[in-house]
PDB file of C-alpha atoms in Angstrom:
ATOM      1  CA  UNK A   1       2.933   3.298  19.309  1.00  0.00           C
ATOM      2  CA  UNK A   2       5.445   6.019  19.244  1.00  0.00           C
ATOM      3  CA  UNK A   3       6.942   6.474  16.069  1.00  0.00           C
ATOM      4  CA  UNK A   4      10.099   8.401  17.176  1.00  0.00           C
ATOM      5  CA  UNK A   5      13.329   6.523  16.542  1.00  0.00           C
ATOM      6  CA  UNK A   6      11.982   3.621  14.844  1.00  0.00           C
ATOM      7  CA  UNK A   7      13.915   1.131  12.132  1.00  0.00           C
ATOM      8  CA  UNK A   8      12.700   0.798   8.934  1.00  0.00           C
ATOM      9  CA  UNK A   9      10.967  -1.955   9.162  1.00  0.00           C
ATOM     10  CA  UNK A  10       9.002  -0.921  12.186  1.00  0.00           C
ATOM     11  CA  UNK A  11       7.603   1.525  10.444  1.00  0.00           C
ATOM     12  CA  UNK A  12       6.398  -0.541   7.055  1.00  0.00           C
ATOM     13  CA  UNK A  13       5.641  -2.881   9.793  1.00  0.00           C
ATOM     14  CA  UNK A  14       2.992  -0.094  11.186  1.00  0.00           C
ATOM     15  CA  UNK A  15       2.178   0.948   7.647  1.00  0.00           C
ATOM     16  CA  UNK A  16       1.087  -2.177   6.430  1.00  0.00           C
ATOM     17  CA  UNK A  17      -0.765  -2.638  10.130  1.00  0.00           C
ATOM     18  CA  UNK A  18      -2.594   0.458   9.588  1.00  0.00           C
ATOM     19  CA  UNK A  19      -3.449  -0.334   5.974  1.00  0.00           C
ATOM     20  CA  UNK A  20      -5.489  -3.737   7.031  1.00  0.00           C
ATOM     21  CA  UNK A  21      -7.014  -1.384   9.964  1.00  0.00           C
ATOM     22  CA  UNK A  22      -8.068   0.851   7.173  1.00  0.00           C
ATOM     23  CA  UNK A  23      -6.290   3.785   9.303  1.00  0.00           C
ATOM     24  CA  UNK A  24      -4.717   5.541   5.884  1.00  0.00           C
ATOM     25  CA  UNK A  25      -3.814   8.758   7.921  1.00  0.00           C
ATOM     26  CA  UNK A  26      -1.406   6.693  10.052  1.00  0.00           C
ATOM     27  CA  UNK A  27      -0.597   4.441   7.229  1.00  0.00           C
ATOM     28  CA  UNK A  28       0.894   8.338   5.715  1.00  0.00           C
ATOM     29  CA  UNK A  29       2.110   8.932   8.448  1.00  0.00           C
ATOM     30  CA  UNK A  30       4.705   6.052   8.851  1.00  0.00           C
ATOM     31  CA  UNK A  31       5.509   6.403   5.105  1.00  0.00           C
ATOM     32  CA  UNK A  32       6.200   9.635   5.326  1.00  0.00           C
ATOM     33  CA  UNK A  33       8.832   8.975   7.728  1.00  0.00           C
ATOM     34  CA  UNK A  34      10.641   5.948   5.564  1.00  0.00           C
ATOM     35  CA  UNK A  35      10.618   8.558   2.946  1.00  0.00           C
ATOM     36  CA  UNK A  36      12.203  11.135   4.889  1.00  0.00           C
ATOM     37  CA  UNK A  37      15.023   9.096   6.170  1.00  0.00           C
ATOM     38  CA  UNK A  38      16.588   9.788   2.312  1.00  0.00           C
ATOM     39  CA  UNK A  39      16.855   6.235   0.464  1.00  0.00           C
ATOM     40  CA  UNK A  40      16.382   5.196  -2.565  1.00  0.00           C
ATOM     41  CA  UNK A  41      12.517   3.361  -1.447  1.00  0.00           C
ATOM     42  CA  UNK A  42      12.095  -0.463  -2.347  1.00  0.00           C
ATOM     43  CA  UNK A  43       8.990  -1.398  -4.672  1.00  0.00           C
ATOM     44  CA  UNK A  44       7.156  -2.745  -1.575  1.00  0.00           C
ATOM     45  CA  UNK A  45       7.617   0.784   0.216  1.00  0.00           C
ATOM     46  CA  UNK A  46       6.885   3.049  -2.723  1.00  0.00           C
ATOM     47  CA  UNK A  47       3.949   1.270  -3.300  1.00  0.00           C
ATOM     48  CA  UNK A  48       3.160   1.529   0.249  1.00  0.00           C
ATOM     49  CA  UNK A  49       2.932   4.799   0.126  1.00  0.00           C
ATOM     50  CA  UNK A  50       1.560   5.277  -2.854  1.00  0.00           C
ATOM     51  CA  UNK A  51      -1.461   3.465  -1.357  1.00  0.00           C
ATOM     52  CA  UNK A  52      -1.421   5.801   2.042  1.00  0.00           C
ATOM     53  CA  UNK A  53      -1.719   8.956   0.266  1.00  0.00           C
ATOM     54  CA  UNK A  54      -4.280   7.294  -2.571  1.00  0.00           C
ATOM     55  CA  UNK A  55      -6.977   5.972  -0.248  1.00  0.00           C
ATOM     56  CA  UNK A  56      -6.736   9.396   1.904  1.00  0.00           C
ATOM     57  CA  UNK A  57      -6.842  11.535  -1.307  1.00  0.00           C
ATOM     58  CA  UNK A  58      -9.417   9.667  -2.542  1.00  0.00           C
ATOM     59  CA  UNK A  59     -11.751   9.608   0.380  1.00  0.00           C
ATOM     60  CA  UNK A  60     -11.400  13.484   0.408  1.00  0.00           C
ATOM     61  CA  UNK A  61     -11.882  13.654  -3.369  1.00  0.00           C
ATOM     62  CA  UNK A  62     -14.966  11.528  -3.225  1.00  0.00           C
ATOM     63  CA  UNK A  63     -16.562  13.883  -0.399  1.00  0.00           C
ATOM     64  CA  UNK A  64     -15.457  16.856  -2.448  1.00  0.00           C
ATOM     65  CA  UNK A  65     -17.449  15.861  -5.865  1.00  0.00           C
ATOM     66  CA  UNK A  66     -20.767  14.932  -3.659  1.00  0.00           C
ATOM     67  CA  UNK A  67     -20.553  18.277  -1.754  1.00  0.00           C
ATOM     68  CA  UNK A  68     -20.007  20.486  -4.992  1.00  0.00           C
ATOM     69  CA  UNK A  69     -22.858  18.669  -6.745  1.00  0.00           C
ATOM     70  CA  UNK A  70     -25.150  19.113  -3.923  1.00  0.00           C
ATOM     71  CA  UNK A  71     -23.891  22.371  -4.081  1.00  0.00           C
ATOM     72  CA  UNK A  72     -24.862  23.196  -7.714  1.00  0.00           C
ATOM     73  CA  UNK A  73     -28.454  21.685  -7.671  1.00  0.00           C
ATOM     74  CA  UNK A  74     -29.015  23.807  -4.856  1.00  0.00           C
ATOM     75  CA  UNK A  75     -28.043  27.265  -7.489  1.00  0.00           C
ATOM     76  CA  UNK A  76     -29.724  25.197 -10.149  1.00  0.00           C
ATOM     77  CA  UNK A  77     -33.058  24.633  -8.396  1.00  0.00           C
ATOM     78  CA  UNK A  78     -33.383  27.858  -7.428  1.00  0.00           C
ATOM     79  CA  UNK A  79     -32.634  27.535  -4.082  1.00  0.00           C
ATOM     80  CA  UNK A  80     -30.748  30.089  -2.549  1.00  0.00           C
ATOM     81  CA  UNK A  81     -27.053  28.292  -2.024  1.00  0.00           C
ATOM     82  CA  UNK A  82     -26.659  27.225   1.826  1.00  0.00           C
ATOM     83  CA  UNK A  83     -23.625  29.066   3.383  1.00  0.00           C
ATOM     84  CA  UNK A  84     -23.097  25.764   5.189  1.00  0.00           C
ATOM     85  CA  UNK A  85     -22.442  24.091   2.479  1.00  0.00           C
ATOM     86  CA  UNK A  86     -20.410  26.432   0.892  1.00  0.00           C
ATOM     87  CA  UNK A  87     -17.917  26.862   3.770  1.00  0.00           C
ATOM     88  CA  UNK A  88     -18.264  23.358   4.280  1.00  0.00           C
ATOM     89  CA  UNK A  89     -16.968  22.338   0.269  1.00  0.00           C
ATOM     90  CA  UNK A  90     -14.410  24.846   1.072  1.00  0.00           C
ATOM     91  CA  UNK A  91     -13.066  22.918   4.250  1.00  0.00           C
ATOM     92  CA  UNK A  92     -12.949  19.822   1.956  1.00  0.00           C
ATOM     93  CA  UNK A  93     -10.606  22.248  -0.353  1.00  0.00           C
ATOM     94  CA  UNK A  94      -8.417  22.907   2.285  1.00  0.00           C
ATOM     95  CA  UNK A  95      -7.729  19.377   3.760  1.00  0.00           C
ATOM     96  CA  UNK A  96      -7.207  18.413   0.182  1.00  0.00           C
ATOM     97  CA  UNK A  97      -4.741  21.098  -0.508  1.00  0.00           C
ATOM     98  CA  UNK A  98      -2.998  20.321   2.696  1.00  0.00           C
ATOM     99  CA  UNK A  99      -2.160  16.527   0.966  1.00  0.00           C
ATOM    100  CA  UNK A 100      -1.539  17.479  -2.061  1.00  0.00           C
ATOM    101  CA  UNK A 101       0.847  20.081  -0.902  1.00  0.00           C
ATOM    102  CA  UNK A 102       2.357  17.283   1.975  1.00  0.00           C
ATOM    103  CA  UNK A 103       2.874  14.273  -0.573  1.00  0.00           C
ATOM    104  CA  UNK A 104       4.238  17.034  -3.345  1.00  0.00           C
ATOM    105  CA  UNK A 105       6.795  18.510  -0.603  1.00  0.00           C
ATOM    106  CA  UNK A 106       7.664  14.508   0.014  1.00  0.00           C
ATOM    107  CA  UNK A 107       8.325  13.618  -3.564  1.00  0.00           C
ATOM    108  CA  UNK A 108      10.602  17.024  -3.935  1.00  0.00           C
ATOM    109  CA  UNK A 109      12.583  16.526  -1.225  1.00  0.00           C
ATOM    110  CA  UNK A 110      12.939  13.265  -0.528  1.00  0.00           C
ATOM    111  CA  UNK A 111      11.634  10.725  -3.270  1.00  0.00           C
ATOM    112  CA  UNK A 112      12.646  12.219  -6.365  1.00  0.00           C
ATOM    113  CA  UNK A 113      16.232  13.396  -5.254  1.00  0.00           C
ATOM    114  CA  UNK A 114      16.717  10.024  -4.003  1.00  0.00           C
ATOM    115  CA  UNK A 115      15.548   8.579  -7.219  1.00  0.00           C
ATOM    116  CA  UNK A 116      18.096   6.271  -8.893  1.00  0.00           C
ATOM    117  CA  UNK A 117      16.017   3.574 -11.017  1.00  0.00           C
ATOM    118  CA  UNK A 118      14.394   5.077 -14.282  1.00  0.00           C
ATOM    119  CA  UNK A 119      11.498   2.937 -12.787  1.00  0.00           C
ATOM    120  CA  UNK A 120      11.388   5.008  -9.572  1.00  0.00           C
ATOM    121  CA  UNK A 121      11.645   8.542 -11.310  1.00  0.00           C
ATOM    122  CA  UNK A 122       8.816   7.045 -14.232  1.00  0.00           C
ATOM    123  CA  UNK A 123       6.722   6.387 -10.402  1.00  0.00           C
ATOM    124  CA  UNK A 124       7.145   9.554  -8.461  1.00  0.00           C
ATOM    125  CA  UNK A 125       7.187  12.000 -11.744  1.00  0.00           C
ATOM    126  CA  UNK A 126       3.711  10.351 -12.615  1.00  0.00           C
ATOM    127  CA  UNK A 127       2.853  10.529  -8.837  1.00  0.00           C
ATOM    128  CA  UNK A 128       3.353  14.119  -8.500  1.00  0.00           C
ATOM    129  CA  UNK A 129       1.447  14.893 -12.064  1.00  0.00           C
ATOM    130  CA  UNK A 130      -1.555  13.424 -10.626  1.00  0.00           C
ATOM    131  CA  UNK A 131      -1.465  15.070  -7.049  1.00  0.00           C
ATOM    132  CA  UNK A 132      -1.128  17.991  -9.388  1.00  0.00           C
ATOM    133  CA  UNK A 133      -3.953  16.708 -11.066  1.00  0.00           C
ATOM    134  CA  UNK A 134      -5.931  16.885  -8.032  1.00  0.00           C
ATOM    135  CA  UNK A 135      -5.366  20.297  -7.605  1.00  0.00           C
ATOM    136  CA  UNK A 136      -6.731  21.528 -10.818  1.00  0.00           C
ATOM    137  CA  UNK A 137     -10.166  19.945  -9.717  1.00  0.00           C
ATOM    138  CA  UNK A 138     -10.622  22.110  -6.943  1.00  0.00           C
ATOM    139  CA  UNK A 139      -9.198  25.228  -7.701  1.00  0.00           C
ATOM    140  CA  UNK A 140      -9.603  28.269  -9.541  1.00  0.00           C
ATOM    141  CA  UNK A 141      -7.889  30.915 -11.613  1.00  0.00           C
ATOM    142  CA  UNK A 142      -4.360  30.724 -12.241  1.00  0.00           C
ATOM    143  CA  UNK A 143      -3.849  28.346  -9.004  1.00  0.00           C
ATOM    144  CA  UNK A 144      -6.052  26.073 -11.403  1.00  0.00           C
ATOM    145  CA  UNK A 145      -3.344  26.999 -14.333  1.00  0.00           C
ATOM    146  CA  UNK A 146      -0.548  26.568 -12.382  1.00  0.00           C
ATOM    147  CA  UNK A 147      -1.848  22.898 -11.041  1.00  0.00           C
ATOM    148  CA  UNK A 148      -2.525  22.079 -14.259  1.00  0.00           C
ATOM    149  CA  UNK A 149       0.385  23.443 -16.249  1.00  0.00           C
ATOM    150  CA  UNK A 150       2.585  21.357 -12.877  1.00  0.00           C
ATOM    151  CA  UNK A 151       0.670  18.054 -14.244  1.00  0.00           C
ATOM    152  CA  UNK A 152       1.506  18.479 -17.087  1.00  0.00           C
ATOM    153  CA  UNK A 153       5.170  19.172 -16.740  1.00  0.00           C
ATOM    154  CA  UNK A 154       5.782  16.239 -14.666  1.00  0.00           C
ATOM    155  CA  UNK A 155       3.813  13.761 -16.687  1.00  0.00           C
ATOM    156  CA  UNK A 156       6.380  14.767 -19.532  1.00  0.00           C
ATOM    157  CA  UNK A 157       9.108  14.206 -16.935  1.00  0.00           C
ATOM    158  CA  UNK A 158       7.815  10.756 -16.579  1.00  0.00           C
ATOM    159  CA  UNK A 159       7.027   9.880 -19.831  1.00  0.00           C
ATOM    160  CA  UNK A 160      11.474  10.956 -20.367  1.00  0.00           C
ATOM    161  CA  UNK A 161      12.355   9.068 -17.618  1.00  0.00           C
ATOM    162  CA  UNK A 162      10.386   6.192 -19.279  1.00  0.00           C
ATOM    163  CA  UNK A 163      12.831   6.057 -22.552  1.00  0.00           C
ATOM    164  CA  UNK A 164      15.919   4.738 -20.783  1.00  0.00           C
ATOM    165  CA  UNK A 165      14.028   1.820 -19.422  1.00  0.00           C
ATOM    166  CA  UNK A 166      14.418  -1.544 -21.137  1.00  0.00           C
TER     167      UNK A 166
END
């Protein structure tokens, strides 16, 4: 189903369709839109996507942890390292710094300026600490500082936004 031009609803209605078909890439990819169109997002809909971006993240997450220990028994038994696997743990790195970067672009442009509710800035402020989060698994050097110190940052932003709810 085309997603151009569609209401609101439509597209939770797709999210939530996508969800039970375990299709989380199309589940992100109708949130994404209800986030873009600028509103202040419901419970339901944060939480929506909230789960899109958490069951593709994870998924990719999962597969990254199995391929970098496979990895490191591989230098640890001796065995010279397989290129394959290598370049392979490094295409994991990408997709996951693809969504990290997508859902952080999201929250900065769309979700956090449209942020009213102290509960809805608390949500997305923790939500883009951990996406940060994510990125300081994978990478190294100062992008791993940077990730890191970007966590950090916006978990404090959270916790601020959390002492002018009741």
């Amino acid at each position: 189903m085309a997603a151009n031009n569609m209401s609101v609803e439509d597209l939770v209605y797709m999210a939530k369709l996508a969800e039970q078909a375990e299709r989380y890439e199309d589940m992100v990819s109708y949130m994404k839109q209800v986030a873009s169109m600028d509103f202040e997002l419901t419970v339901e809909y944060r939480n929506l996507l909230s789960v899109a971006y958490k069951n593709v993240i994870g998924a990719l997450r999962a597969s990254w942890r199995i391929i970098s220990t496979l990895e490191n028994k591989d230098g640890e038994d001796g065995k010279k390292s397989n290129s394959g696997t290598s370049e392979y743990r490094q295409e994991i790195e990408k997709e996951l710094k693809c969504i990290c970067d997508d859902i952080l672009n999201v929250l900065d442009t769309h979700l956090i300026a449209n942020a009213q509710a102290p509960e809805s800035q608390v949500f997305y402020y923790k939500m883009k600490g951990d996406y940060y989060r994510y990125l300081a698994e994978f990478t190294t050097s100062n992008d791993r500082k940077v990730a890191a110190e970007s966590s950090l940052s916006s978990y404090k932003l959270a916790t601020d936004a959390s002492s002018s709810m009741p």
